[in-house]
Tab-separated table of C-alpha atoms and ligand atoms in Angstrom:
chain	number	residue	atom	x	y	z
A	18	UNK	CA	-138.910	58.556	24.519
A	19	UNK	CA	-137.982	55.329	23.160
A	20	UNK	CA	-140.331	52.099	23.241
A	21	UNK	CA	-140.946	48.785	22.191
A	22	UNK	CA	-144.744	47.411	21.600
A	23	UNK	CA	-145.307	43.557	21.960
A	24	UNK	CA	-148.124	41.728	22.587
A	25	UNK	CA	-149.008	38.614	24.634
A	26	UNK	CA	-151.856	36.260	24.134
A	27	UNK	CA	-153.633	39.457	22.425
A	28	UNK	CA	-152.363	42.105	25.128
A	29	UNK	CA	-150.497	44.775	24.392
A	30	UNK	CA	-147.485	45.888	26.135
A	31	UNK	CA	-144.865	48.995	25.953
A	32	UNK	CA	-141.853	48.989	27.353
A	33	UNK	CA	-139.792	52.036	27.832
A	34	UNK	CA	-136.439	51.609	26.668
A	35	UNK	CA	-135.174	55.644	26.892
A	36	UNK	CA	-136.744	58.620	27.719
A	37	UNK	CA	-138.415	57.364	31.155
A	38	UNK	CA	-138.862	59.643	34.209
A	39	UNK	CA	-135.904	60.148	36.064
A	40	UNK	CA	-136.801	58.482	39.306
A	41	UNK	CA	-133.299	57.651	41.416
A	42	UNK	CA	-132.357	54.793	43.287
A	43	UNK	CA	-134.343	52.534	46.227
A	44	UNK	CA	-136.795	49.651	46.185
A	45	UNK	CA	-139.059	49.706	43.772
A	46	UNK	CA	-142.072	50.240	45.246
A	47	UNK	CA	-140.946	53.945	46.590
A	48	UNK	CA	-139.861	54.159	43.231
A	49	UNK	CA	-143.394	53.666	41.738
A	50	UNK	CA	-145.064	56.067	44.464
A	51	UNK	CA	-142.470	58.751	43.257
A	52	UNK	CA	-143.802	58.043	39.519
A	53	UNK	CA	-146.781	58.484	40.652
A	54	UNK	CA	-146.763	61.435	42.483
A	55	UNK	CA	-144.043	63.474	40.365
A	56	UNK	CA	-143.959	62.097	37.369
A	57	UNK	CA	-147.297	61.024	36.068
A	58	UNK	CA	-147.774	62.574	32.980
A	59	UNK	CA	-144.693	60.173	31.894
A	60	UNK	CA	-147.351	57.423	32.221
A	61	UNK	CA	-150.627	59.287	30.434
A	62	UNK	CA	-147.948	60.496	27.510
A	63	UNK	CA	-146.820	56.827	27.234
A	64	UNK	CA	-150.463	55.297	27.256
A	65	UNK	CA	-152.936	57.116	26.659
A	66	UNK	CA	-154.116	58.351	23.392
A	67	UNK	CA	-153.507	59.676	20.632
A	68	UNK	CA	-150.660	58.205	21.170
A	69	UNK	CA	-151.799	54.944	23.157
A	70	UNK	CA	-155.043	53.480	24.124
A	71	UNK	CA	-156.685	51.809	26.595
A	72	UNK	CA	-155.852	48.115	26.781
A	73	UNK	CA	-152.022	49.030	26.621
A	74	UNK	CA	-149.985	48.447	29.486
A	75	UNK	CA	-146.354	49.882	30.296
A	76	UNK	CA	-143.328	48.709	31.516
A	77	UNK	CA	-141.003	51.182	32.536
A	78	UNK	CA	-137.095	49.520	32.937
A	79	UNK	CA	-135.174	50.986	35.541
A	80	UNK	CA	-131.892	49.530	37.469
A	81	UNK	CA	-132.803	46.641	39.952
A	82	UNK	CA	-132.364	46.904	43.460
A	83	UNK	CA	-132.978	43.331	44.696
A	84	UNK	CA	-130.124	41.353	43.950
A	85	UNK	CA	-129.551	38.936	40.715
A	86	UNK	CA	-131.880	41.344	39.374
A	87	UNK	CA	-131.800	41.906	35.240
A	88	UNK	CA	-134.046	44.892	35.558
A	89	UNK	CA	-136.329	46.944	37.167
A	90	UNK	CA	-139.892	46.953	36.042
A	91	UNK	CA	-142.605	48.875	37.243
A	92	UNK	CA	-146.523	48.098	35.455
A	93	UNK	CA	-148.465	51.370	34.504
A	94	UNK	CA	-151.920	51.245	32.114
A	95	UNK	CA	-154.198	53.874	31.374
A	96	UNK	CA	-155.468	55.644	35.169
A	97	UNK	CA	-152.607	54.325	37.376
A	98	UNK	CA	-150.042	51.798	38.493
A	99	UNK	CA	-149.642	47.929	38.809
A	100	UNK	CA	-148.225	45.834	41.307
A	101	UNK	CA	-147.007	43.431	39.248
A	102	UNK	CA	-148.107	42.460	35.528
A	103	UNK	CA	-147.784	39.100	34.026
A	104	UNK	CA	-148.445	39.213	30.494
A	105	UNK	CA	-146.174	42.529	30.962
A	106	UNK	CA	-143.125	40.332	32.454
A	107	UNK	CA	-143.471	37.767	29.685
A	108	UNK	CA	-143.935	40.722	26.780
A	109	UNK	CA	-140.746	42.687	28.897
A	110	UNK	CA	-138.707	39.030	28.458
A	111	UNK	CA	-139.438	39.072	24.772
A	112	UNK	CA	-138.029	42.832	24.501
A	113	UNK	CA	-135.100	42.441	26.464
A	114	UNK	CA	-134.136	39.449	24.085
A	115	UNK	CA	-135.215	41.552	20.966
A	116	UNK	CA	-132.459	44.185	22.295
A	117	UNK	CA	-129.859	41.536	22.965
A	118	UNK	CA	-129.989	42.173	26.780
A	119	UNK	CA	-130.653	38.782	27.442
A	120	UNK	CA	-130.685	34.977	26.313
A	121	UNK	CA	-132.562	32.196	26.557
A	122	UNK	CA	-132.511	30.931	29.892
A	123	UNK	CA	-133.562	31.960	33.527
A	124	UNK	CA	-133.505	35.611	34.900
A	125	UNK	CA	-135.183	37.765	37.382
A	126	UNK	CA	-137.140	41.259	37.611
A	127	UNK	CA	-137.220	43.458	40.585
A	128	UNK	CA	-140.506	44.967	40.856
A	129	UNK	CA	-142.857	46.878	43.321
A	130	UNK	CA	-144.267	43.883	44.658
A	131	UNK	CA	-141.200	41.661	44.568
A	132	UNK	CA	-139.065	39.559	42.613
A	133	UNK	CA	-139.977	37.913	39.471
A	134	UNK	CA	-138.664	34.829	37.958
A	135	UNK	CA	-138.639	34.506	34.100
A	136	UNK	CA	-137.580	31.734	31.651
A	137	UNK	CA	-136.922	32.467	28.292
A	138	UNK	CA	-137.583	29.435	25.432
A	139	UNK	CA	-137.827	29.089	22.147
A	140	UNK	CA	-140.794	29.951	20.273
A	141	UNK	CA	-141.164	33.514	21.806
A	142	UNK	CA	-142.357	31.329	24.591
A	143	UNK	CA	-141.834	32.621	28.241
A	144	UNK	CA	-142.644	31.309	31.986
A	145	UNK	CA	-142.670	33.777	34.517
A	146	UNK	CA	-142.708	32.209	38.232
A	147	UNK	CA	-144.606	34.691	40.078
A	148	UNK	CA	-144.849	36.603	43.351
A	149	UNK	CA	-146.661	33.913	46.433
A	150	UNK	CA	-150.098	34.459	45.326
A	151	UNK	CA	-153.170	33.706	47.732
A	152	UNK	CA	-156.894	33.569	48.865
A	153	UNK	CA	-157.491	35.925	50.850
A	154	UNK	CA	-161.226	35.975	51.702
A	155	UNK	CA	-163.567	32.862	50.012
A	156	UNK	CA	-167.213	32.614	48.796
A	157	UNK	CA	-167.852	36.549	49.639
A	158	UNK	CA	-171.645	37.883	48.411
A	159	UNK	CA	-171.902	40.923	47.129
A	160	UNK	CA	-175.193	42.741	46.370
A	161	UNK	CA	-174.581	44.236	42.416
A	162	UNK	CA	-176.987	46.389	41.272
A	163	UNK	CA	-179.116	45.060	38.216
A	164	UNK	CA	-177.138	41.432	38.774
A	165	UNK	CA	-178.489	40.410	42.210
A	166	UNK	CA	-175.738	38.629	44.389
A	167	UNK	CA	-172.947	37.708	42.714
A	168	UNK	CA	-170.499	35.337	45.128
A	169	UNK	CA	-166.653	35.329	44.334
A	170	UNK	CA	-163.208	34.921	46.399
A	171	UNK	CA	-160.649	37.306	47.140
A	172	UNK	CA	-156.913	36.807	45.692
A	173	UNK	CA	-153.871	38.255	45.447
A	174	UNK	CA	-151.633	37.406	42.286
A	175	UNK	CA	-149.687	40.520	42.293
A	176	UNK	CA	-153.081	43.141	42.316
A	177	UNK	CA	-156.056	42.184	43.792
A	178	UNK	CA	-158.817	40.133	42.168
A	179	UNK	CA	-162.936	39.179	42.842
A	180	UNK	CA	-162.956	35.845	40.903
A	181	UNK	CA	-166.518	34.963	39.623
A	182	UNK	CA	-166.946	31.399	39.111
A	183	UNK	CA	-170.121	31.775	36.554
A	184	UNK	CA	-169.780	34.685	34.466
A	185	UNK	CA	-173.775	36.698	33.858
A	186	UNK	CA	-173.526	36.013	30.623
A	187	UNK	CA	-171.492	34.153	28.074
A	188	UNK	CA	-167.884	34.965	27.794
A	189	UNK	CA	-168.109	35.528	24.203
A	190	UNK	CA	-167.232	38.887	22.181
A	191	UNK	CA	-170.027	39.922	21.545
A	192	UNK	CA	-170.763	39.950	25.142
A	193	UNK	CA	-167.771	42.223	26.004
A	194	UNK	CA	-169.624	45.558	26.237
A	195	UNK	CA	-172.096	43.881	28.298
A	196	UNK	CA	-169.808	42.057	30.577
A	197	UNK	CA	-167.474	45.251	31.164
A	198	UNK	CA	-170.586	46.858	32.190
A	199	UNK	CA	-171.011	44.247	34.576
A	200	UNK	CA	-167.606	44.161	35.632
A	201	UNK	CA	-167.703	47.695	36.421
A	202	UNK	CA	-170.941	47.448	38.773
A	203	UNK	CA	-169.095	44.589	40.474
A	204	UNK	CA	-166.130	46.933	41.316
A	205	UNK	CA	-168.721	49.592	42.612
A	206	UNK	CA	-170.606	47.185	44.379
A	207	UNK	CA	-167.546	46.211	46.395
A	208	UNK	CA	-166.369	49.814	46.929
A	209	UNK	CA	-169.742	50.588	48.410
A	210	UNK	CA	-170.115	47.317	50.534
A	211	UNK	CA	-166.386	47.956	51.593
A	212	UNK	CA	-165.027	44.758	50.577
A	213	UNK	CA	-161.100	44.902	50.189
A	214	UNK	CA	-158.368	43.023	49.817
A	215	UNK	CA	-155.530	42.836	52.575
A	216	UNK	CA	-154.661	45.925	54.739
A	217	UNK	CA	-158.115	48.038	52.676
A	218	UNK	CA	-156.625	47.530	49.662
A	219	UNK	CA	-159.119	48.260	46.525
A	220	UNK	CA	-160.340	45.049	44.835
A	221	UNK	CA	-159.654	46.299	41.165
A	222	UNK	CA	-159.900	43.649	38.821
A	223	UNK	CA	-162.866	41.502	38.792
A	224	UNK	CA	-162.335	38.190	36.616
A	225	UNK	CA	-165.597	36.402	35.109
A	226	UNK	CA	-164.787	32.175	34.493
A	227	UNK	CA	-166.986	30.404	31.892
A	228	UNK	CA	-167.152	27.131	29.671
A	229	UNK	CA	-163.211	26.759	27.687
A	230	UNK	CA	-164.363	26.533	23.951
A	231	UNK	CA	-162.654	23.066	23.502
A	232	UNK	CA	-161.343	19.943	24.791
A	233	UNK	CA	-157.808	20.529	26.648
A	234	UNK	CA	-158.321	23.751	28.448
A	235	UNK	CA	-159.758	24.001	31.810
A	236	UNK	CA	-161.435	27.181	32.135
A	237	UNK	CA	-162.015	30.831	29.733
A	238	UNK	CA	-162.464	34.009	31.437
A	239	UNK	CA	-163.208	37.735	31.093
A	240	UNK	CA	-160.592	39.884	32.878
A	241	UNK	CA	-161.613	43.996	33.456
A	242	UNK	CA	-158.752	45.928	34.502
A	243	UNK	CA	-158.911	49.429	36.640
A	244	UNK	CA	-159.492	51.456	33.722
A	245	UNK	CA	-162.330	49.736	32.091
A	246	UNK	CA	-160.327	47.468	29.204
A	247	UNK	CA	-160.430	44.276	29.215
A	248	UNK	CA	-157.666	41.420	29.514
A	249	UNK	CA	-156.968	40.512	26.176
A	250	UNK	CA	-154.918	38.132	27.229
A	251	UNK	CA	-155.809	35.742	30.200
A	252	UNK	CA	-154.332	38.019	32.601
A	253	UNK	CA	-151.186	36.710	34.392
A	254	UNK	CA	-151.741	38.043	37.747
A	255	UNK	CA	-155.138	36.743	37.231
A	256	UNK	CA	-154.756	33.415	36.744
A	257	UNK	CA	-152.290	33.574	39.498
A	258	UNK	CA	-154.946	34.591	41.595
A	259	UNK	CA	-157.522	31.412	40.558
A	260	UNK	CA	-155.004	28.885	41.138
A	261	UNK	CA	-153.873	29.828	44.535
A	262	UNK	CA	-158.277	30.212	45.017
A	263	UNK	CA	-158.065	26.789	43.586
A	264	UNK	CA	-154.903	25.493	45.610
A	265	UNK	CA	-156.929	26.872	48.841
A	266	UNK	CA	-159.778	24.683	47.608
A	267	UNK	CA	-158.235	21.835	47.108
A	268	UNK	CA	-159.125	21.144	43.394
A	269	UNK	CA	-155.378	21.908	41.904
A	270	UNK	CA	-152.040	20.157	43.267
A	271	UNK	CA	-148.903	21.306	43.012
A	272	UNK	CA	-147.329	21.173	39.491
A	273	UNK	CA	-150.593	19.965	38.076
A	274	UNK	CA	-151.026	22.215	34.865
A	275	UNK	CA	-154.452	24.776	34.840
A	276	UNK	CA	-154.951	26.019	31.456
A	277	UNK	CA	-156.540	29.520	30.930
A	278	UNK	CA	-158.109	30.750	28.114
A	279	UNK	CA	-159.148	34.441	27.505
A	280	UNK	CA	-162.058	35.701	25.705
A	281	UNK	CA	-159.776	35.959	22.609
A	282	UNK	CA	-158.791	32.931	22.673
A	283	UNK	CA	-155.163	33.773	24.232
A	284	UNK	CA	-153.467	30.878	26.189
A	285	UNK	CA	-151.718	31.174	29.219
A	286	UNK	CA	-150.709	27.413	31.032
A	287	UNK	CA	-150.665	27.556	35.139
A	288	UNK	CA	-149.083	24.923	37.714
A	289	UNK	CA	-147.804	26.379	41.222
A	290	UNK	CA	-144.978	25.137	43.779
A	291	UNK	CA	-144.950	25.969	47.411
A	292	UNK	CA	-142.260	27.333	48.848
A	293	UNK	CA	-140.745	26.830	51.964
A	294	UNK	CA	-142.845	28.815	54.214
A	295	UNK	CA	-145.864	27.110	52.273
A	296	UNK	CA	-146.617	29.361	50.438
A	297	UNK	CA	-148.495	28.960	46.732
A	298	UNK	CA	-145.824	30.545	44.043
A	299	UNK	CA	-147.178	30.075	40.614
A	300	UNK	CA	-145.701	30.070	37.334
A	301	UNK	CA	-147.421	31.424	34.322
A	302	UNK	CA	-146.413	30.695	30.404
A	303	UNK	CA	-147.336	32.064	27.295
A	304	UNK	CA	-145.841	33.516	24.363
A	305	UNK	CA	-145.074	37.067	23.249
A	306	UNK	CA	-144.148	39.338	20.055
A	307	UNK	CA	-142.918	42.577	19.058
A	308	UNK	CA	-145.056	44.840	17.264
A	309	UNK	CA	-143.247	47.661	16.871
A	310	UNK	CA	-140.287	50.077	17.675
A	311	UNK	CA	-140.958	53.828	18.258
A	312	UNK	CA	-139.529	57.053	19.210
A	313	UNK	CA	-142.548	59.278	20.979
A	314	UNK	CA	-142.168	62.825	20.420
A	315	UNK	CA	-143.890	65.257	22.134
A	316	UNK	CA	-144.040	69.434	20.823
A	317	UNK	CA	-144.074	71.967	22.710
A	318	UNK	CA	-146.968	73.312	21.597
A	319	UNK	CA	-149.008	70.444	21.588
A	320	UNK	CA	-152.459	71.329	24.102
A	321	UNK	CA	-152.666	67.200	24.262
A	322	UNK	CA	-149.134	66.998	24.433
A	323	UNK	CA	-149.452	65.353	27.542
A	324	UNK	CA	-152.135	62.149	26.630
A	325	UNK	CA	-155.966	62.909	26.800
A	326	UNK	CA	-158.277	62.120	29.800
A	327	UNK	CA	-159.529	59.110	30.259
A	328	UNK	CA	-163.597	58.803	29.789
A	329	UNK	CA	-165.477	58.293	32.529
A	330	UNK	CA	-162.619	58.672	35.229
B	413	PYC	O1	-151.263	39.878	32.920
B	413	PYC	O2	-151.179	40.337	35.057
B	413	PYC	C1	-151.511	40.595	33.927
B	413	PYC	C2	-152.264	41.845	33.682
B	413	PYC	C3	-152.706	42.738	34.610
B	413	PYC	C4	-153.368	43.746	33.918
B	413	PYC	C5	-153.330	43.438	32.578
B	413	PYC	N1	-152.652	42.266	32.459
């Protein structure tokens, strides 16, 4: 299998170039259920260790379906699948110009979730414009164990998101065991108290907001992902999610930039549009870079041929 490793704001991302499960034609999203159902080990050899680890995130590139389409792309990290993946569609941009398959300029991904928009600049800089993101329930409590009652909105940026306006603790690094721990209570807590997202889908990212650590940007968070990394980047579909909570609020207008910081300090910049129907369609930019270029080989042999087990899942 053949990949390329780039990195946005701090997050990793691999694309697979060659070598990727063989999984036909159709929309995408039947497409990612037959990955997952018939092809999964494709996604633990790709990500998980030894020869991945846990905050990577793939990309595997398969032929559009959607017209004026570039690519395919369907999102996989460490236990599952993605809807949609926004530091993954800027770091995908970057690799697709690294290869030569595309120029500067504006092009579109077909993914499970539906079409992407993204603008290639100079600079390694990208802007993806988004699937229509939105609130879906506001100011829910929920009960955590060992936190007390936490209250945070419901959004949809591409997966589905509990947004925290006041993180427990300070969004600083040495805080990030502690806040994943957190995190990870949160995600219980709303399993147990069966809170979902549209149609009973799982809440699976919970993102913490805290103080931006200087002048110019508007807000830092803490992002945990399904299998327990954290964001190191400030999540695309997050912060897709927090401005359509903040659209629904009131407190952002249309083109009006938000600027998000992660806990490492990665940048992403956020304005929305509505489209016709009304609805909030954000745009997300940041920058990406290539890390690396590698063939994966897998021997026969090889007990952990396959990826190892995630802990704890
Ligand atoms: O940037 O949307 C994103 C993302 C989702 C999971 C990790 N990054």
């Amino acid at each position: 299998m053949r990949v390329i490793d780039s990195h946005t704001e701090g997050e990793p991302t691999r694309v697979i170039v060659d070598g990727g499960p063989p999984l036909g034609a159709g929309p995408l999203a039947a497409r990612r259920q037959r990955f997952a159902d018939a092809f999964d080990r494709y996604r633990s050899f790709t990500i998980n260790e030894p020869r991945g680890y846990d905050a990577l995130v793939g990309a595997l590139l398969c032929e559009p379906q959607s017209p004026g389409c570039v690519a395919g792309v369907i999102f996989f990290n460490n236990v599952g699948y993605l809807g949609m993946c926004g530091h993954g569609a800027i770091g995908t941009a970057v690799t697709l110009a690294h290869l030569g398959r595309i120029g500067p300029g504006t092009h579109r991904f077909d993914t499970p979730v539906g079409v992407v928009q993204v603008e290639l600049a100079a600079g390694n800089e990208v802007t993806i414009e988004n699937v229509a993101s939105y609130r879906h329930r506001e100011a829910v409590r929920v009960d955590v164990p060992g936190l007390g009652t936490l209250t945070g909105d419901v959004a949809w940026g591409g997966n589905w998101f509990f947004c925290v306006n006041d993180a427990p603790v300070a969004l600083v690094m040495a805080n990030v065991a502690e806040l994943t721990r957190q995190a990870e209570a949160v995600t219980a807590a709303l399993k147990a108290q069966n809170i979902t997202g549209r149609d009973g889908a799982p809440v699976d990212h919970i993102e913490f907001y805290g103080t931006p650590s200087r002048p110019g940007i508007d807000s830092r968070n803490f992002v945990l992902c399904p299998g327990g990394a954290y964001d190191r980047s400030p999540c695309g579909t997050g912060t897709s999610a927090k401005i359509a909570c903040l659209a629904a609020a009131g407190k952002l207008a249309p083109g009006q930039p938000w600027v998000q910081e992660s806990i490492v300090g990665g940048i992403f910049t956020a304005r929305y549009r509505r489209d016709a129907s009304g609805e909030i369609i954000p745009s997300i930019t940041g920058r990406a870079y290539i890390t690396g270029e590698a063939t994966l080989l897998r021997h026969p042999d090889d007990p952990f041929g396959d990826g190892l087990p995630v802990a704890g899942r």
